[in-house]
mmCIF file of C-alpha atoms in Angstrom:
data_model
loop_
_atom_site.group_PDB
_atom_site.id
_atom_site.type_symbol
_atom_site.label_atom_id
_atom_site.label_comp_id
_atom_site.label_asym_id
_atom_site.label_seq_id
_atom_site.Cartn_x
_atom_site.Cartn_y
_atom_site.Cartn_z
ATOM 1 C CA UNK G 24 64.105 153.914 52.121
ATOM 2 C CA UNK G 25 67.583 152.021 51.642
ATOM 3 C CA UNK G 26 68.713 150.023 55.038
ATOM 4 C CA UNK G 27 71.718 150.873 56.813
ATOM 5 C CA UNK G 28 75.376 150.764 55.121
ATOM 6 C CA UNK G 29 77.552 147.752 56.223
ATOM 7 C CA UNK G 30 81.075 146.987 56.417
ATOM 8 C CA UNK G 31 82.532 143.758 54.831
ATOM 9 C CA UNK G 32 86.197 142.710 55.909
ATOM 10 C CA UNK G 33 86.688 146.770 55.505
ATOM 11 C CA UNK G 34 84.602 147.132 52.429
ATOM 12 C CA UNK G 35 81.565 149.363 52.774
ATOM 13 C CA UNK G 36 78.332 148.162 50.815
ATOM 14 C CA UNK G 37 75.031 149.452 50.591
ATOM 15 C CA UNK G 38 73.329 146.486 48.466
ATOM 16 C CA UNK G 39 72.894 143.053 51.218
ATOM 17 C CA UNK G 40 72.547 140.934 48.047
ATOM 18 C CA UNK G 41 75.544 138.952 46.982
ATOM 19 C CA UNK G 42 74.639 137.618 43.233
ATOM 20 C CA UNK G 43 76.012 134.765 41.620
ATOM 21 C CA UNK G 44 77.142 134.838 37.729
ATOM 22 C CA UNK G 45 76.212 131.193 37.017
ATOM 23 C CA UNK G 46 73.386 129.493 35.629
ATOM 24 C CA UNK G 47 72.066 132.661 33.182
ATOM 25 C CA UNK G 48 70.383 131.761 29.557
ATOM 26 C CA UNK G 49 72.664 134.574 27.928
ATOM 27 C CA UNK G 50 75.175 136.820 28.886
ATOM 28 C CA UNK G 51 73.289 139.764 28.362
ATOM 29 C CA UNK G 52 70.501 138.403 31.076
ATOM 30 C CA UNK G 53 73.191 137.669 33.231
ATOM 31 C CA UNK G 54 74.339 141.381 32.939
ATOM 32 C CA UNK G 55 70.856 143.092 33.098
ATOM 33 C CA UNK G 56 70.524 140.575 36.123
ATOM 34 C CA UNK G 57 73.028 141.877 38.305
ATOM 35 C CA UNK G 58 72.326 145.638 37.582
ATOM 36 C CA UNK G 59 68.871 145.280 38.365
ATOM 37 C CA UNK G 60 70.161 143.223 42.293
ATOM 38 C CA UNK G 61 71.487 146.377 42.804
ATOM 39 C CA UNK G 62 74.640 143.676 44.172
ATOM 40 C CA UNK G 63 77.858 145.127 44.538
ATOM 41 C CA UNK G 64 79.429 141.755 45.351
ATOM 42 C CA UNK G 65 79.256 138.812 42.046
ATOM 43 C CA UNK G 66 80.753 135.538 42.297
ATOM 44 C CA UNK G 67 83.195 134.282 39.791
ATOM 45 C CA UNK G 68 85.133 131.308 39.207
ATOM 46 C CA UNK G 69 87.909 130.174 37.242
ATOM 47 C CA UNK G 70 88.448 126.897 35.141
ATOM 48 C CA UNK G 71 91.576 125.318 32.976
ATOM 49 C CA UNK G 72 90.011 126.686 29.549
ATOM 50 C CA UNK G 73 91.518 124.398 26.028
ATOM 51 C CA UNK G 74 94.228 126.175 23.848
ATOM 52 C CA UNK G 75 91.792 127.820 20.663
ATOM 53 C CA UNK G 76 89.211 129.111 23.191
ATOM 54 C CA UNK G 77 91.531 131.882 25.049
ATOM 55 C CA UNK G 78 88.907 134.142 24.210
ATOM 56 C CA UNK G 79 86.091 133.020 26.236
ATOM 57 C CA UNK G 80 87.288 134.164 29.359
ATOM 58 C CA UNK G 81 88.301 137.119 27.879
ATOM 59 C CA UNK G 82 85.103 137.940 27.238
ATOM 60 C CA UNK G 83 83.270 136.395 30.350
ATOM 61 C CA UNK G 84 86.125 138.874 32.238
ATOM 62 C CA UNK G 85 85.302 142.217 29.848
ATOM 63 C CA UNK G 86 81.577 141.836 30.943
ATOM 64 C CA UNK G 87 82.049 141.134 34.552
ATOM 65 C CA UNK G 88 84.555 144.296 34.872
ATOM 66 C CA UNK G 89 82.270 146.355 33.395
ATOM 67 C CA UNK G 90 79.994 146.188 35.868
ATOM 68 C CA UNK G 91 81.973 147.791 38.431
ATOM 69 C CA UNK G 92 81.426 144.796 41.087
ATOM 70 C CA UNK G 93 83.599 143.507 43.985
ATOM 71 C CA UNK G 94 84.298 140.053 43.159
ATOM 72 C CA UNK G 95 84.085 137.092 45.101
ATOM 73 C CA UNK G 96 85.814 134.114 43.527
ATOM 74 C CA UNK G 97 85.152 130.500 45.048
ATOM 75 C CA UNK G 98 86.135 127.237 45.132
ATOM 76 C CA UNK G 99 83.722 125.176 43.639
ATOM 77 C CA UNK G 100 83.816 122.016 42.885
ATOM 78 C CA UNK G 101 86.450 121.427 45.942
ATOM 79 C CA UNK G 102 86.260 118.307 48.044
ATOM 80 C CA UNK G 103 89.749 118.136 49.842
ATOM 81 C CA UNK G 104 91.180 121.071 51.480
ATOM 82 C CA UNK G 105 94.300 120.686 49.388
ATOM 83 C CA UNK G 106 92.053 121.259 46.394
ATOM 84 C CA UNK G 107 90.294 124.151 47.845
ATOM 85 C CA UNK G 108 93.665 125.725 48.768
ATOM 86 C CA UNK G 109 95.317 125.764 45.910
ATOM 87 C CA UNK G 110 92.289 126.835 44.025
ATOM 88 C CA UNK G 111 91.840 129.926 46.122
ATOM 89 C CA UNK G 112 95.678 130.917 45.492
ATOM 90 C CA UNK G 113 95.079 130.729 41.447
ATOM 91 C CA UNK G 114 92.343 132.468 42.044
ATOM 92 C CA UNK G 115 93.790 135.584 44.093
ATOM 93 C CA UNK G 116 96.498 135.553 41.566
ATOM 94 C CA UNK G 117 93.488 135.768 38.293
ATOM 95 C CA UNK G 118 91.145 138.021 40.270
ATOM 96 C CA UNK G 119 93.697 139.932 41.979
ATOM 97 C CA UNK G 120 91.496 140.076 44.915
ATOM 98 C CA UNK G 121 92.337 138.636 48.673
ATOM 99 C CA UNK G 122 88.829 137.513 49.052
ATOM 100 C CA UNK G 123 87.791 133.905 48.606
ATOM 101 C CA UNK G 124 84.408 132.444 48.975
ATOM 102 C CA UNK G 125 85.769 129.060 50.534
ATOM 103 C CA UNK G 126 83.848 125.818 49.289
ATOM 104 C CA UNK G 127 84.927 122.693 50.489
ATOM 105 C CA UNK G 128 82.388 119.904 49.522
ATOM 106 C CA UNK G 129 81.696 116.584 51.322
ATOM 107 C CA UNK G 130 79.116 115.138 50.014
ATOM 108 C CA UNK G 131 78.503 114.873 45.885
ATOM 109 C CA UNK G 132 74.534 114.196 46.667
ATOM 110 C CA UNK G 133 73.506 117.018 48.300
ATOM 111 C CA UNK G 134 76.780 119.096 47.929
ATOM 112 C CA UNK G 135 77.316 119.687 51.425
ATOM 113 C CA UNK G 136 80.261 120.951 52.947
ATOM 114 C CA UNK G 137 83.028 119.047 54.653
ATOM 115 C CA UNK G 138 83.298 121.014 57.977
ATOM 116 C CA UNK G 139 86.521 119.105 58.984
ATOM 117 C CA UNK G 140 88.289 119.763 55.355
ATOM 118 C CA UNK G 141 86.484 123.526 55.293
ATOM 119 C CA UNK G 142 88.077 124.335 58.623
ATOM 120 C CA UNK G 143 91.473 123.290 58.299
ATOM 121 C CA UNK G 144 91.386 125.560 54.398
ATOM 122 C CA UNK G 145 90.258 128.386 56.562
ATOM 123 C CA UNK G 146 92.903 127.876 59.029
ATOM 124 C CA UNK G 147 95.732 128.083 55.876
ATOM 125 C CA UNK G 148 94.095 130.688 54.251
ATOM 126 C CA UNK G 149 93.387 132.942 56.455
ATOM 127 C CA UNK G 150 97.576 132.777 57.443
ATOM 128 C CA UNK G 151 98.528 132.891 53.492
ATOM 129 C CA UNK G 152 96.407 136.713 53.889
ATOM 130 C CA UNK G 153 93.178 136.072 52.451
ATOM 131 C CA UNK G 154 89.685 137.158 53.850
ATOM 132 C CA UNK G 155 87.908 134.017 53.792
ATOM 133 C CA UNK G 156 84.202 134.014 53.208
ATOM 134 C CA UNK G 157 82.989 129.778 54.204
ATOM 135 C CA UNK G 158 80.041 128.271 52.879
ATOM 136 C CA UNK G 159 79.078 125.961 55.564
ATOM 137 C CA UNK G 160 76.434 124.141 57.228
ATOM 138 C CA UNK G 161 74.662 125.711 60.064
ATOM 139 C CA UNK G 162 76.272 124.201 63.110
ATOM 140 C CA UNK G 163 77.062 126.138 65.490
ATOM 141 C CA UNK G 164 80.345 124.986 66.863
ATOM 142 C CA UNK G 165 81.773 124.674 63.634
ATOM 143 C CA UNK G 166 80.836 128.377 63.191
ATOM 144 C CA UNK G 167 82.032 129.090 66.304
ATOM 145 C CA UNK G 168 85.256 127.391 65.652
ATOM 146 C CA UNK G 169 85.402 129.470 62.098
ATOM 147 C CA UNK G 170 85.156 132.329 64.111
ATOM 148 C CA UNK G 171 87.569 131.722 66.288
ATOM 149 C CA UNK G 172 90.097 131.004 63.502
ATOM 150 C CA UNK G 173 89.985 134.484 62.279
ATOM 151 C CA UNK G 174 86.416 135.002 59.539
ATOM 152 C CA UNK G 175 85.184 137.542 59.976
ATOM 153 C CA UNK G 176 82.405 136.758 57.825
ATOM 154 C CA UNK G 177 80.336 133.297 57.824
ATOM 155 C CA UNK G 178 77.936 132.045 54.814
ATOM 156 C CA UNK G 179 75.753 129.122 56.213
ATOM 157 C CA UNK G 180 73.495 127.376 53.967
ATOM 158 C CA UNK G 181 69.670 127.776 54.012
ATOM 159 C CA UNK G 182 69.190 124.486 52.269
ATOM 160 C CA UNK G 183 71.437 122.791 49.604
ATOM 161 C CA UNK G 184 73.012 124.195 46.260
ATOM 162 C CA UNK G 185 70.503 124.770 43.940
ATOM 163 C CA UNK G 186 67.518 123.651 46.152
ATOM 164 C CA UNK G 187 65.159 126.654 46.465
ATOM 165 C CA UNK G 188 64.074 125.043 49.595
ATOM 166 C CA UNK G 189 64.823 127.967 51.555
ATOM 167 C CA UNK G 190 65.579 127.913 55.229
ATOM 168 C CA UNK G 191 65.002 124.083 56.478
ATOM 169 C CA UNK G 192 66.508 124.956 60.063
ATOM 170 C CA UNK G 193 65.300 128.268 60.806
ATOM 171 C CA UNK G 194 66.381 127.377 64.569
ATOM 172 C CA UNK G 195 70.006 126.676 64.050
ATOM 173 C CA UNK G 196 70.505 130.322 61.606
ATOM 174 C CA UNK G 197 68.502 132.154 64.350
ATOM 175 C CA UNK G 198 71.345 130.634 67.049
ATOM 176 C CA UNK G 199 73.876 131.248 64.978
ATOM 177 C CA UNK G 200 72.808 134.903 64.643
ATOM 178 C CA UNK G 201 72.219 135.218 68.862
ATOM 179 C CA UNK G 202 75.312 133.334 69.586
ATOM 180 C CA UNK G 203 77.674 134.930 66.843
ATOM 181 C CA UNK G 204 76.560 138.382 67.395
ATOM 182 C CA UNK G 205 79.849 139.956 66.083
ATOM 183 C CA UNK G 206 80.114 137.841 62.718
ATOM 184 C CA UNK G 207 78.680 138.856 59.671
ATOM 185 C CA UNK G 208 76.618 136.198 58.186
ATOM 186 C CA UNK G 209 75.141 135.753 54.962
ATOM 187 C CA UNK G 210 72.523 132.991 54.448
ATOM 188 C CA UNK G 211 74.097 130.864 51.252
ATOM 189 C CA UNK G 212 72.628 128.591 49.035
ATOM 190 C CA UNK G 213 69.046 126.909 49.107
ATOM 191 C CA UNK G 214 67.238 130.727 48.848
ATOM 192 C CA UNK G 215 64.391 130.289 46.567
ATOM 193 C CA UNK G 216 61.894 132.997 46.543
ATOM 194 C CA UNK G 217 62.184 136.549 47.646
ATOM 195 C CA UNK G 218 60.004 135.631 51.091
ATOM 196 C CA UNK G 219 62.750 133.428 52.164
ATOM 197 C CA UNK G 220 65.285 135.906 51.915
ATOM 198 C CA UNK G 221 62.814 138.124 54.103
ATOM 199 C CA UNK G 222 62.813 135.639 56.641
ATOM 200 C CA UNK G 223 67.047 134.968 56.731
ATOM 201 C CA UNK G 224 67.189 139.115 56.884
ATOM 202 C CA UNK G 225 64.327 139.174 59.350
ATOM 203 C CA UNK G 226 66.360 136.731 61.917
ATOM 204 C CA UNK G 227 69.577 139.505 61.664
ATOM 205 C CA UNK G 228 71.219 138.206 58.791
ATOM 206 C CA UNK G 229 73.560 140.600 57.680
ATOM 207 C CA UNK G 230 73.205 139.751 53.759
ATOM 208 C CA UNK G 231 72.173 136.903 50.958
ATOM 209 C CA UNK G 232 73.950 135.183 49.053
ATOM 210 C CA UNK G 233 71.995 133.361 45.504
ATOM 211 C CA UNK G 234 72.026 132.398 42.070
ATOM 212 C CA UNK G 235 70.168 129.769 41.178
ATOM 213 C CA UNK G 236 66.964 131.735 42.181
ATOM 214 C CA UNK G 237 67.698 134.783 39.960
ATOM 215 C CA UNK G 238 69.393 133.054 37.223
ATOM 216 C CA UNK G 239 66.765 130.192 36.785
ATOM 217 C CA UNK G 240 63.578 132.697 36.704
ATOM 218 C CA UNK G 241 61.329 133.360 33.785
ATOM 219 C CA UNK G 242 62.322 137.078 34.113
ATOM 220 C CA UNK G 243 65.910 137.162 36.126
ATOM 221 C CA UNK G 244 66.224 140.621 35.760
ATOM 222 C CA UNK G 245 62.746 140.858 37.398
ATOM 223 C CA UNK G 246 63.568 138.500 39.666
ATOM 224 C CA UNK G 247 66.875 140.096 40.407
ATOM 225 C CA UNK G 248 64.857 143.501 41.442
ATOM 226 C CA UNK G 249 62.110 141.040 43.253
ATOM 227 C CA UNK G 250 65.106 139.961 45.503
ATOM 228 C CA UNK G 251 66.739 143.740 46.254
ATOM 229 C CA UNK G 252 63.433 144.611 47.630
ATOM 230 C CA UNK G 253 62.731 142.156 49.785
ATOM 231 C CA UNK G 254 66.231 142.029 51.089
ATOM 232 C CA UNK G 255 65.882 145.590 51.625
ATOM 233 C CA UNK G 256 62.835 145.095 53.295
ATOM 234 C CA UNK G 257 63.815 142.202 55.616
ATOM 235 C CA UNK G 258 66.929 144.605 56.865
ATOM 236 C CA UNK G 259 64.191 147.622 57.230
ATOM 237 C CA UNK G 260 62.450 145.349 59.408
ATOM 238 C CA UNK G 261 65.005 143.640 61.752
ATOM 239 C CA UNK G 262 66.119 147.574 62.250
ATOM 240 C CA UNK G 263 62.705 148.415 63.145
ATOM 241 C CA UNK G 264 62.352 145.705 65.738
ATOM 242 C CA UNK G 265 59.998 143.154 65.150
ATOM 243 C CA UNK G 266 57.005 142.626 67.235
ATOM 244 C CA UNK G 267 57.555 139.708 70.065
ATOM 245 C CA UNK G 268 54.624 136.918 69.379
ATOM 246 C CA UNK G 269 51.718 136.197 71.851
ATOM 247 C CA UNK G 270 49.819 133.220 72.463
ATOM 248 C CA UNK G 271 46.202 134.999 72.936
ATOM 249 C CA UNK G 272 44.719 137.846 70.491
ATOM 250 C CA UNK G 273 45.584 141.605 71.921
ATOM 251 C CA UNK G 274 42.978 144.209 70.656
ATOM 252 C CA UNK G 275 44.639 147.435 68.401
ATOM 253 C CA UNK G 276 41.286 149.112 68.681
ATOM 254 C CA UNK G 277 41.307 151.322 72.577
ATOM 255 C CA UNK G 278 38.457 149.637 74.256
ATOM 256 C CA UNK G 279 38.639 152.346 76.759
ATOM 257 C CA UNK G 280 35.870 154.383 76.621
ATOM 258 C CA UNK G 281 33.984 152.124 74.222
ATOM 259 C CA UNK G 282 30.260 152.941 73.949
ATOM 260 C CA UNK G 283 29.040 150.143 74.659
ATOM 261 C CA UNK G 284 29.326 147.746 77.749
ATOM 262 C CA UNK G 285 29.376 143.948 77.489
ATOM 263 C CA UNK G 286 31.017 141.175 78.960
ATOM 264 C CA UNK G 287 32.294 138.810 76.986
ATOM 265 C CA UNK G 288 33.325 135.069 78.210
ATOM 266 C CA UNK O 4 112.337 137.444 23.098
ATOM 267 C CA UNK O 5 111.296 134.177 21.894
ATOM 268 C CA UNK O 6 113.753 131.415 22.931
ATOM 269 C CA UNK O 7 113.282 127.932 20.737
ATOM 270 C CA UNK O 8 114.657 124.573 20.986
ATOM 271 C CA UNK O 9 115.617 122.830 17.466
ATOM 272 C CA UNK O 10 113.731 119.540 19.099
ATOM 273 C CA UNK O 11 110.268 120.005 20.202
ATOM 274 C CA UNK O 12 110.005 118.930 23.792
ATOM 275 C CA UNK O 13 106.742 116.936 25.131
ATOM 276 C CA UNK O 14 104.550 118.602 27.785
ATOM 277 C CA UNK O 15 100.856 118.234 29.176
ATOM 278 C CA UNK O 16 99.006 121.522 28.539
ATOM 279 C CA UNK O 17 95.384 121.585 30.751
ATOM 280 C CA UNK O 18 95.833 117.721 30.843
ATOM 281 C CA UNK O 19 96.638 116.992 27.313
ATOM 282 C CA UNK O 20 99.702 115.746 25.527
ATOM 283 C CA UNK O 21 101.533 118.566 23.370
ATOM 284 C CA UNK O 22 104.371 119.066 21.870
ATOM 285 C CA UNK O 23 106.287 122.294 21.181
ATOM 286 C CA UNK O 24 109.677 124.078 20.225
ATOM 287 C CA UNK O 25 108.576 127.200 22.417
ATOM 288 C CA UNK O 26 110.203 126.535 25.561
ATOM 289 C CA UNK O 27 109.990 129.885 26.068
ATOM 290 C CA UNK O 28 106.228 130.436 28.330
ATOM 291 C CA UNK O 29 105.617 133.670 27.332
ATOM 292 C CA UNK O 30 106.025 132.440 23.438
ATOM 293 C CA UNK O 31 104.090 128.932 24.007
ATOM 294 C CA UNK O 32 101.168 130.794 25.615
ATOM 295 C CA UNK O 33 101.034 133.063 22.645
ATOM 296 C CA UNK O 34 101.349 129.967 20.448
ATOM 297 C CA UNK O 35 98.170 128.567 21.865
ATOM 298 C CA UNK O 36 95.999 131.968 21.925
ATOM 299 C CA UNK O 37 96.940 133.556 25.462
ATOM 300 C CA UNK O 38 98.363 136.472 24.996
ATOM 301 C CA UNK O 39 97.043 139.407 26.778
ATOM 302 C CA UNK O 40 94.248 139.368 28.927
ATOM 303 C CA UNK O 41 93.200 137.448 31.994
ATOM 304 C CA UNK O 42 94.327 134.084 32.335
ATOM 305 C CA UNK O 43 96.680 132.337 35.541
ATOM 306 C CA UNK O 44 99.108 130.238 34.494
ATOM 307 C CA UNK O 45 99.965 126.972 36.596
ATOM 308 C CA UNK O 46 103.412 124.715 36.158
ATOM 309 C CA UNK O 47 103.607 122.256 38.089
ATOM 310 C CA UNK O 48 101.605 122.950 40.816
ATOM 311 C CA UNK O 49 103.521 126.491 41.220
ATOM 312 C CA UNK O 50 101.330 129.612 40.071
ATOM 313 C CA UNK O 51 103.747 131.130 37.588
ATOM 314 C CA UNK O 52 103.729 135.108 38.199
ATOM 315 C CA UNK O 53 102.512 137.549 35.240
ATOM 316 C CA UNK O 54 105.748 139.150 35.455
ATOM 317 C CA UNK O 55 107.851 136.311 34.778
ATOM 318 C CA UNK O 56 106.407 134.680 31.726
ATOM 319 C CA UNK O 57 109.004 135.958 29.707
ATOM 320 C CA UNK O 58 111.965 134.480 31.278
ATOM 321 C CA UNK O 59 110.456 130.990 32.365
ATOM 322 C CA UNK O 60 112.013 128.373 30.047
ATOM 323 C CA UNK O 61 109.785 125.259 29.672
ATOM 324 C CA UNK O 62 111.185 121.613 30.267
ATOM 325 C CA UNK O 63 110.639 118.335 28.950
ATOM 326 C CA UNK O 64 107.432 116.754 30.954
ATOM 327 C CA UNK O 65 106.267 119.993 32.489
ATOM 328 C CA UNK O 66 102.241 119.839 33.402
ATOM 329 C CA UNK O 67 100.884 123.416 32.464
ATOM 330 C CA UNK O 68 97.506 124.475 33.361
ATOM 331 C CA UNK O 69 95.968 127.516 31.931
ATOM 332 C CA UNK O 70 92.628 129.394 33.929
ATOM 333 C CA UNK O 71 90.403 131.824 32.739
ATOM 334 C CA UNK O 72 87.953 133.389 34.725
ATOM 335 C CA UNK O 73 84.268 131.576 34.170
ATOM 336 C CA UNK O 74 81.226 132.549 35.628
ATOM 337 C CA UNK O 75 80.347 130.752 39.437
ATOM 338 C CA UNK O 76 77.824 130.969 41.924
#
């Protein structure tokens, strides 16, 4: 059973699973990768490329188009908002797509995002027309003010880049999802195993974004389809309604009626 | 149309030194391998539309950048 449709800034996906294009040991992994996430969304990137090697984003580009995805482009490697900005308009212009996944960085060591620097980018980009997806820390006022400044979409990190620590503040993404209950929100970065997507897609999370997790597997591929379950599942179960907790055992067995009478202390 | 100045002029092309008679973009790319395909081409800070590569004339001391699509996470 396949969870419900959603809508992205007007785009209707069935797939919660965001997949990055990075970090593969071939090309051809990279492609079997993504079919077998079941993603409809990759992320892409763009670089100056030396005269001679024209050809190698030709090539990256014929592979990626074949695959029939939406494309995200981002702003990696951005640590002023200057930078970021001018990244995301080359990128509309090579992708030809309005969508930008918005990295602003602050900190080299743990590549963490500048939430002053990724705020004011939003605030530009979103006016120059673009649908601006931020990767961003979990605070909730800077989400809030995100929000507020027009995303419709938010991407707030589990745990750093690259990680695989999964969610470290499980408190501040379940806040974010009861105080933002309008956004869509996509747990990015720091997803390691397929159990801590469950959990992110468990709390209401709308969607996952990773790479690192996939890409860096023995088996990507396997990996890949690993993830697309339990994303599925996690969804499946946050539409189900998850059982509230208890503090003290409840039987499942009736007791009514049981044939046999004892007291217990 | 390939428009071409008898003295090559000096520019920086993705941060390097280079000289070239093509003034003409749309020739100098071809010069250096882009051609067709998908690449976004950057002078001077100001993204240079598809559509106009044929007409922009290069000048002396003009920073070029050059982006292909690469893979990103």
């Amino acid at each position: 059973m396949q969870a419900s449709d959603w809508t992205v800034y007007g785009q209707t996906l069935s797939s919660r699973l965001f997949i990055g294009t990075a970090l593969y040991p071939s090309p051809q992994v990279m492609c079997d990768a993504i079919k077998a996430s079941g993603a409809q969304v990759i992320t892409v990137s763009l670089r100056r490329q030396s005269a001679g090697q024209a050809n190698s984003g030709q090539q990256f580009w014929n592979m990626i188009e074949a695959l029939g995805c939406h494309l995200l482009p981002n702003t990696a490697g951005c640590y002023s908002a200057a930078e970021a900005i001018k990244t995301a308009h080359m990128a509309r212009e090579l992708f030809e797509t309005d969508w930008i996944k918005l990295e602003v960085l602050g900190d080299s060591f743990n590549l963490q995002p500048d939430p002053f620097a990724l705020l004011e980018a939003t605030k530009t980009l979103i006016a120059d027309g673009f649908k601006v997806f931020p990767y961003c820390t979990d605070d909730l006022v800077l989400c809030q003010k995100l929000a507020d400044a027009g995303c419709e979409v938010l991407m707030p990190w589990g745990a750093p880049i690259g990680t695989g620590q999964g969610l470290l503040n499980p408190y501040a993404l379940r806040i974010l999802r009861e105080r933002l209950p309008e956004i869509t929100l996509l747990v990015d970065a720091g997803i390691g195993k397929p159990s801590d997507a469950v959990q992110a897609m468990e709390l209401g999370y709308d969607g996952i974004l990773l790479n690192t997790a996939v890409a860096e597997a023995l088996e990507p591929a396997l990996m890949a389809e690993a993830f697309k379950q339990s994303i599925n599942a996690g969804r499946l179960a946050f539409e189900a309604g998850i059982m509230p907790k208890r503090d003290s055992a409840k039987p499942s067995t009736p007791t009514l009626d049981q044939p046999i009478w004892q007291q217990h202390g | 149309m390939q428009a071409e100045s008898i003295q090559p002029v000096s520019l920086i092309l993705n941060e390097l030194p280079i000289e070239t008679t093509n003034t003409n973009l749309q020739a100098f790319l071809a010069e250096h391998g882009w051609e067709q395909g998908r690449f976004v081409v950057v002078i001077n800070d100001n993204i240079i539309a598809k559509s106009a590569h044929s007409t922009f004339q290069l000048s002396a001391g003009d920073r070029i950048d050059v982006l292909s699509p690469i893979s990103g996470g």
